[in-house]
Coordinates of C-alpha atoms in Angstrom, one line a residue:
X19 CA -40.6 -164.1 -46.7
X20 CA -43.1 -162.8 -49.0
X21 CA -42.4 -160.5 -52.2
X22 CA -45.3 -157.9 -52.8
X23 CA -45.1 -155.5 -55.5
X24 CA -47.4 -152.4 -55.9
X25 CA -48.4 -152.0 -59.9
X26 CA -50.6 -150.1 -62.3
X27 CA -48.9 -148.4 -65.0
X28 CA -51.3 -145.7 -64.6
X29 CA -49.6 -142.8 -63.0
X30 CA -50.8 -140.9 -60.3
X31 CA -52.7 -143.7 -58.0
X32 CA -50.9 -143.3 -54.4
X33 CA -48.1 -146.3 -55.6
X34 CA -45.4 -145.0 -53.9
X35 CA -47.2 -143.7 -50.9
X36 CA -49.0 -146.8 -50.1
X37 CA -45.4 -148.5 -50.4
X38 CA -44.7 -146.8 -47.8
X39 CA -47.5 -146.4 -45.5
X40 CA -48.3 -150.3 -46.0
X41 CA -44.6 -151.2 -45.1
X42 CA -44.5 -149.2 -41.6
X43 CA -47.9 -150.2 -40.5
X44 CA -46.5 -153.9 -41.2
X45 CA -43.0 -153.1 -39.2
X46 CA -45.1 -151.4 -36.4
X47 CA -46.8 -154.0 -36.1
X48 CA -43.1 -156.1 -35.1
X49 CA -42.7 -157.6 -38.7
X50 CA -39.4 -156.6 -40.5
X51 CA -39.7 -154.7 -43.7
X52 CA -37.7 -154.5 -47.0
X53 CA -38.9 -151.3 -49.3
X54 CA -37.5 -151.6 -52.8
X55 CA -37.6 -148.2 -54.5
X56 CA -37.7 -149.4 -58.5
X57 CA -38.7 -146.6 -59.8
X58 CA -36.0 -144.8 -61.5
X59 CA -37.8 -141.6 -60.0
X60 CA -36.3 -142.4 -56.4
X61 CA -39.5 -140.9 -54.7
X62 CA -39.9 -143.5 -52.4
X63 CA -36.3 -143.4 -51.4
X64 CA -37.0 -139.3 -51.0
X65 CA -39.8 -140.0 -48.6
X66 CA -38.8 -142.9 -46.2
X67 CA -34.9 -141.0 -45.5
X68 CA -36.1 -137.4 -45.9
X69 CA -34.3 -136.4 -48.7
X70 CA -35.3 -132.8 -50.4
X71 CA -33.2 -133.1 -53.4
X72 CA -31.4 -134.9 -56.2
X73 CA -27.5 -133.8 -53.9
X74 CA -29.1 -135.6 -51.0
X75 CA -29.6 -139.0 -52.8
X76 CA -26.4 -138.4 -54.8
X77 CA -24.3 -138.0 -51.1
X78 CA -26.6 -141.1 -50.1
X79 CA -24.8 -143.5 -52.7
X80 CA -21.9 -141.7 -51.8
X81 CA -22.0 -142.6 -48.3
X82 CA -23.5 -146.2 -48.7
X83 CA -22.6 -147.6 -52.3
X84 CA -24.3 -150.9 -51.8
X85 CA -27.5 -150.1 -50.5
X86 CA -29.3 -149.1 -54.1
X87 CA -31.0 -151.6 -56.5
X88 CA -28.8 -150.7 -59.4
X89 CA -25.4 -150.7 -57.5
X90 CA -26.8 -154.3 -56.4
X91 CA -27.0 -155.5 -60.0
X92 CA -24.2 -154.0 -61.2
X93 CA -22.4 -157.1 -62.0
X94 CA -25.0 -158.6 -63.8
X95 CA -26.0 -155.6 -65.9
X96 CA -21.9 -155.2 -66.6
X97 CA -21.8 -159.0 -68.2
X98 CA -20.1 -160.8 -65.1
X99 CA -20.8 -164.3 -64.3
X100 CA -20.3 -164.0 -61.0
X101 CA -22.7 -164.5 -57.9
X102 CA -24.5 -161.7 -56.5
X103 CA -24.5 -160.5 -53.2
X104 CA -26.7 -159.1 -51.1
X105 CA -27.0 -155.6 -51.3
X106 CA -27.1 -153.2 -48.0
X107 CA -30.1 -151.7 -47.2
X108 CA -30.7 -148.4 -45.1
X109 CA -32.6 -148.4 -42.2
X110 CA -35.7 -145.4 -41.7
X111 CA -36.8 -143.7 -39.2
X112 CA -38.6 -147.2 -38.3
X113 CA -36.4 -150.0 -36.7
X114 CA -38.2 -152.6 -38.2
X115 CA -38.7 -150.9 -41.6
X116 CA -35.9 -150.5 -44.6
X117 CA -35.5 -149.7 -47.7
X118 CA -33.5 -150.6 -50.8
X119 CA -32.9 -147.4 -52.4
X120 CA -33.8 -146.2 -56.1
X121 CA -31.2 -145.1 -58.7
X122 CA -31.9 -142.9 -62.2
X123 CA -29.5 -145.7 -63.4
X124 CA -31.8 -148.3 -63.8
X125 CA -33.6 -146.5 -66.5
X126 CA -30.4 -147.5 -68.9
X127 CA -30.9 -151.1 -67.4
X128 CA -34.3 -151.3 -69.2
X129 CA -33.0 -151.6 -72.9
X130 CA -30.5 -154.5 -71.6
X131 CA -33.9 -156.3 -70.1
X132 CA -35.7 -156.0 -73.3
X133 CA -33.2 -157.2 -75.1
X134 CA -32.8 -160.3 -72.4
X135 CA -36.6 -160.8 -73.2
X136 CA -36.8 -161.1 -76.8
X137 CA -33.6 -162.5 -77.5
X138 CA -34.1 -166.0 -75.9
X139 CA -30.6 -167.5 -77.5
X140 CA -28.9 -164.8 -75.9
X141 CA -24.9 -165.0 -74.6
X142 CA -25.7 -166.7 -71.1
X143 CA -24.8 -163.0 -69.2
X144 CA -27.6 -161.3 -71.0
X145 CA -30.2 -164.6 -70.1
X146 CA -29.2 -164.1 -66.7
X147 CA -30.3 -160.7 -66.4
X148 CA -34.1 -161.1 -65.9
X149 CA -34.2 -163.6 -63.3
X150 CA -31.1 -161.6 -61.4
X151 CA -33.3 -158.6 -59.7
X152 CA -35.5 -161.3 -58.3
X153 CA -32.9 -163.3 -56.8
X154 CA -31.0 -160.0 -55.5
X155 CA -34.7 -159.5 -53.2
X156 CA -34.5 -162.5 -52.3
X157 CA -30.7 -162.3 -50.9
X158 CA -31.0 -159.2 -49.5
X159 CA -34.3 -159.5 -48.1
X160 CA -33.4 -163.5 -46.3
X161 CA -29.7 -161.4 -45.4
X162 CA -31.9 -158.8 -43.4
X163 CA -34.5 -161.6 -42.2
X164 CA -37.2 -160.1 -43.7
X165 CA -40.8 -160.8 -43.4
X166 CA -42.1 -158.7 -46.3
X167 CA -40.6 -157.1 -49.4
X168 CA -42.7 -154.0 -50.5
X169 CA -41.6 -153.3 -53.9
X170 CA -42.8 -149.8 -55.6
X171 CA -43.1 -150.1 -59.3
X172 CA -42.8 -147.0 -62.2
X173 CA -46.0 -146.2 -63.6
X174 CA -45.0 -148.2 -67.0
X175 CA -45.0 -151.6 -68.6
X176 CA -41.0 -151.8 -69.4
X177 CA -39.2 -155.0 -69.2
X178 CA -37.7 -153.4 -65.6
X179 CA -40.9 -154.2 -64.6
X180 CA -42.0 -157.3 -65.4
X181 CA -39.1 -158.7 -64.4
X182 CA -39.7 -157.8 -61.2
X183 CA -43.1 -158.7 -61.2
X184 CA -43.2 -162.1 -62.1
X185 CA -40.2 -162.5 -59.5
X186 CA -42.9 -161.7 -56.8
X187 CA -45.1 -163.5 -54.7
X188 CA -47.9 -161.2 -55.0
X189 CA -49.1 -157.5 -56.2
X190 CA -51.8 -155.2 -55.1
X191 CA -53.0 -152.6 -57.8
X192 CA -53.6 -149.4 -56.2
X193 CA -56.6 -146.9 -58.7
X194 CA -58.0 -144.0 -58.5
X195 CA -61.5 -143.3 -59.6
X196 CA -61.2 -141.6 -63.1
X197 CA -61.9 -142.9 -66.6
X198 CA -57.9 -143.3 -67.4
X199 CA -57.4 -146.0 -64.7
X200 CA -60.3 -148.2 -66.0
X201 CA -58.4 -148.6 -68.9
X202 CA -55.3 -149.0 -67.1
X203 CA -57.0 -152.1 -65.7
X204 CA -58.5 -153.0 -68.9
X205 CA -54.9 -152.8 -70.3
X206 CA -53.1 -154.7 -67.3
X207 CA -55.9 -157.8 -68.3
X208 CA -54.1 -158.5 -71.3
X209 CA -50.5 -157.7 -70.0
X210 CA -50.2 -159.3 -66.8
X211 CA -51.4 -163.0 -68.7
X212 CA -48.6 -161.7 -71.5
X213 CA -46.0 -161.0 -69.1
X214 CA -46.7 -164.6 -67.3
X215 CA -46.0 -166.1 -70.6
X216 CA -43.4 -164.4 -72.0
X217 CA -40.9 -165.3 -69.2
X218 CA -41.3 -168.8 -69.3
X219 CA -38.3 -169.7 -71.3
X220 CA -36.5 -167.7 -68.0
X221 CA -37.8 -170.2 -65.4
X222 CA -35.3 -172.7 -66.4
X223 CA -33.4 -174.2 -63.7
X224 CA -30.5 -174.3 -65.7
X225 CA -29.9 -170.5 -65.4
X226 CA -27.9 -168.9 -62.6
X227 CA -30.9 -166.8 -62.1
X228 CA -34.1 -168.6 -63.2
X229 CA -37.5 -166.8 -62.2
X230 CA -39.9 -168.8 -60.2
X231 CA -42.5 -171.2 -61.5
X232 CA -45.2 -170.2 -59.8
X233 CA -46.6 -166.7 -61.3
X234 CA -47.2 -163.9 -59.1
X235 CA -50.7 -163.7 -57.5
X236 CA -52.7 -160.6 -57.1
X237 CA -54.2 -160.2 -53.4
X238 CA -56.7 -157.2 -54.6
X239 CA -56.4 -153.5 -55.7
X240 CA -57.1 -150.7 -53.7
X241 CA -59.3 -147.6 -53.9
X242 CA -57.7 -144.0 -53.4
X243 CA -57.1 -140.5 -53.6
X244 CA -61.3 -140.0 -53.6
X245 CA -62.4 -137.2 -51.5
X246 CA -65.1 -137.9 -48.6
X247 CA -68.5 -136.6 -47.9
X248 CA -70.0 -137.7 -44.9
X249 CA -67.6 -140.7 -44.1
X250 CA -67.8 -142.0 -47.5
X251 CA -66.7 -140.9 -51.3
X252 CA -68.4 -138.4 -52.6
X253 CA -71.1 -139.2 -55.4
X254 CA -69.2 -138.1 -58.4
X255 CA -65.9 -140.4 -57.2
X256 CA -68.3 -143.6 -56.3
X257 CA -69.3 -143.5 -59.6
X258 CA -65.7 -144.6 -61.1
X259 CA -65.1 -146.5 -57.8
X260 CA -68.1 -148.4 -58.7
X261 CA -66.8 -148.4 -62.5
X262 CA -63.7 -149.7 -61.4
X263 CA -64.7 -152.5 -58.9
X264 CA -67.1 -153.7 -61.8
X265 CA -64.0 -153.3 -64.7
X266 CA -61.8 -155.3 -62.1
X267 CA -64.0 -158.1 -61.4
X268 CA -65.6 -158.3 -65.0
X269 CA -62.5 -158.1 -66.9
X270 CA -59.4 -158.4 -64.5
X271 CA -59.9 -161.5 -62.3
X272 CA -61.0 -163.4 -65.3
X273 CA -58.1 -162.8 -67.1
X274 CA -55.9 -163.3 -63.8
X275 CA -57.7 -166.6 -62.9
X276 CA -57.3 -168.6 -66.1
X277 CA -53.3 -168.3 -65.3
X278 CA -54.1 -169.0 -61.5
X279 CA -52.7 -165.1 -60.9
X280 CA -55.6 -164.0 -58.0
X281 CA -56.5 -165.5 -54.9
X282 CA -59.8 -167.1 -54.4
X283 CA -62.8 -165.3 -53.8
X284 CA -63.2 -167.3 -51.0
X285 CA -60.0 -167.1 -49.4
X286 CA -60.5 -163.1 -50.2
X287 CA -63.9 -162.9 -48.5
X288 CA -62.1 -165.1 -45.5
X289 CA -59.2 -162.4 -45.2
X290 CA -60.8 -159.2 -45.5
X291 CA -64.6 -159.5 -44.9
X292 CA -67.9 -158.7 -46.7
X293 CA -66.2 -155.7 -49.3
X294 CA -66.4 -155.4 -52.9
X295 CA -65.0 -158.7 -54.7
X296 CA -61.0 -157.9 -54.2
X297 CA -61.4 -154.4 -53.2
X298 CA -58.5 -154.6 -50.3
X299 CA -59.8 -150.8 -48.7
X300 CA -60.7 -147.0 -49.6
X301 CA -58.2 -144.6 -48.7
X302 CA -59.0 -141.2 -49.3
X303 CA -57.0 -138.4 -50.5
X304 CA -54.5 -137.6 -47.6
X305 CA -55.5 -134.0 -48.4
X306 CA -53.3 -131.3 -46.6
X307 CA -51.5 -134.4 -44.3
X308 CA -49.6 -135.8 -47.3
X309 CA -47.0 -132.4 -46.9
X310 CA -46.7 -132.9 -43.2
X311 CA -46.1 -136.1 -43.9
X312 CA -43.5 -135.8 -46.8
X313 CA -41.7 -132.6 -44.3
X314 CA -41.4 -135.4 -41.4
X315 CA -40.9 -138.2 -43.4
X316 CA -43.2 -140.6 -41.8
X317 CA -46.8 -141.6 -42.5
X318 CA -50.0 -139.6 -41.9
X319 CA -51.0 -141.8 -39.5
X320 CA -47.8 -141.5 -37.6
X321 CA -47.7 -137.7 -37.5
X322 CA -48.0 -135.7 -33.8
X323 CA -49.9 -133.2 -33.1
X324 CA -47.2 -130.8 -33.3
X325 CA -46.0 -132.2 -36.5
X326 CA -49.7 -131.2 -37.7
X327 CA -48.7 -128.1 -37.3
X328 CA -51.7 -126.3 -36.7
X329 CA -54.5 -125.3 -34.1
X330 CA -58.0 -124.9 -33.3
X331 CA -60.7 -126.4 -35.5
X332 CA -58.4 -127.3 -38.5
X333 CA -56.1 -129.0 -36.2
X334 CA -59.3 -130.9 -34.7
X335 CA -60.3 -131.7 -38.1
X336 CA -56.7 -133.4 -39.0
X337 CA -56.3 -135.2 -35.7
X338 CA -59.7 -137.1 -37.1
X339 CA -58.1 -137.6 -40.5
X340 CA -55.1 -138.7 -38.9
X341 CA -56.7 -141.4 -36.7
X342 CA -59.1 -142.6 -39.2
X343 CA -56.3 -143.6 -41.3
X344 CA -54.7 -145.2 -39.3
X345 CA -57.4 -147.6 -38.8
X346 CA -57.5 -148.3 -42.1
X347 CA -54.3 -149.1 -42.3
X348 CA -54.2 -151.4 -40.1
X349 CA -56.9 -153.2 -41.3
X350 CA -54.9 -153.2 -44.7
X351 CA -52.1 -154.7 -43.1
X352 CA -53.9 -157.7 -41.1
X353 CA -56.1 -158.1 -44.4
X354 CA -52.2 -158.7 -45.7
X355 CA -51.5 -160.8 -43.5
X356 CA -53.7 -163.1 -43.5
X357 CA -54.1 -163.5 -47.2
X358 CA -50.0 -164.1 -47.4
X359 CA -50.2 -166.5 -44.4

């Protein structure tokens, strides 16, 4: 079982939507899925069950108390010593594919975390809290016989967080091509190598909930929400594209590589082929399919012709969207696969 998180504290880069598509092209293709919705904002958690509203995801806990991330801590965030158990996850529209659902709550668990972080001679309940939402993945995602855990991140660099993130086995940082996410890259070069360090003191065996040794390692990033022009971005989007694959490999992968927190170039070129140096695919803007999508609660590349919705030429034009992304996400997820093998 592998732990993948989905990270740039940039907002606006397709995090939660890649979750999403990533994890049911991996489950349609017969491996069993874990989403983790750990964004306080529950949008993942809106989009896999089709909920339209906060009184939806409200009668959701409701209905199945044990199958959110915060209800799943609960015990640790309250100060008990006990052992965890592995929470409930609900299953989507996918057989293969669930999700562990999001909760506003866990916005009141960030404070506790910080304090966890930079109060090392804590009372033992409080040490145990960082190392605790890693090991609750891990239960529930072994309980469920997982293959993958696809965990979606807030757009922020909270102790929430990095917690999680250095309790993974890998993340993928997804950009889009403006000026504000090459600094968000420039900015995760110095984080990412603080984060790694900063937790050490939590890797002790000793604790109930230590977070593992080994740091997570970055598989690549991915290019999105760029709008086409003949098959490829258009001029004024490759320019940041280009911006950004130069930022990431000039100033990212060094910084990841000196903590041993990226995969090879080698193993990289082996996985995915001759692309830019970590770049794992483009994905343009889903355009008008992301609200069919969102209505029927499944990805674009999963949506019928009726669910399109429309006739004639523009529905012509969205079949071709449709099935071009679905080739590219399927080469995402083999390109997955094979680096996590």
């Amino acid at each position: 079982m592998k732990i993948i998180s989905f990270f740039n504290h940039k907002g606006g880069v397709s995090k939660t939507t890649s979750t999403f598509h990533m994890g049911w092209k991996l489950a349609e293709k017969g491996f069993r899925v874990l989403l983790v919705d750990a964004d306080p904002q529950c949008n993942l958690t809106a989009l896999s069950l089709g909920y339209t509203d906060d009184e939806d995801i409200e009668q959701h806990y409701q209905n199945f108390p044990n199958s959110d991330l915060y209800s799943g801590l609960k015990p640790v965030i309250d100060g008990q010593l006990r052992g965890l158990d592995p929470a409930t996850p609900a299953r989507t529209a996918n057989e293969n594919l669930y999700i562990l659902c999001g909760n506003i709550a866990l916005a009141e668990a960030e404070t506790q975390l910080s304090v966890a972080l930079t109060t090392r001679q804590a009372i033992p309940a409080i040490r145990n809290l960082p190392g605790s939402i890693g090991h609750l993945l891990r239960l529930t995602g072994e309980e469920m016989k997982a293959d993958y855990v696809l965990v979606d991140l807030s757009p922020s660099v909270g102790a929430l967080n990095e917690c999680i993130l250095m309790a993974s086995d890998h993340f993928i940082v997804p950009t889009a091509p403006d000026f504000f996410c090459v600094q968000a890259i420039r900015s995760l070069s110095a984080t990412l190598p603080r984060w790694h360090q900063e937790v050490a003191f939590f890797r002790d065996p000793a604790l109930m909930y230590p977070i593992p040794d080994e740091p997570p390692v970055m598989l690549g990033f991915l290019s999105q929400k760029y709008r086409p022009r003949n098959g490829a971005p258009a001029r004024s989007f490759q320019q940041w594209i280009d911006k950004i694959n130069d930022t990431v490999d000039e100033s990212l992968v060094p910084a990841l590589a000196a903590h041993k927190m990226i995969v090879s170039r080698r193993r990289f070129g082996m996985a995915v082929g001759n692309t830019e140096p970590f770049n794992l695919a483009n994905i343009a803007d889903f355009n008008s399919l992301v609200a069919q999508s969102q209505k029927y609660s499944v990805p674009v590349f999963c949506l019928t012709d009726a669910q399109l919705e429309q006739t004639g030429r523009i529905l012509e034009t969205m079949q071709e969207s449709r099935d071009e992304f679905n080739l590219v996400f399927d080469g995402l997820a083999d390109s997955i696969v094979a680096l996590t093998a």
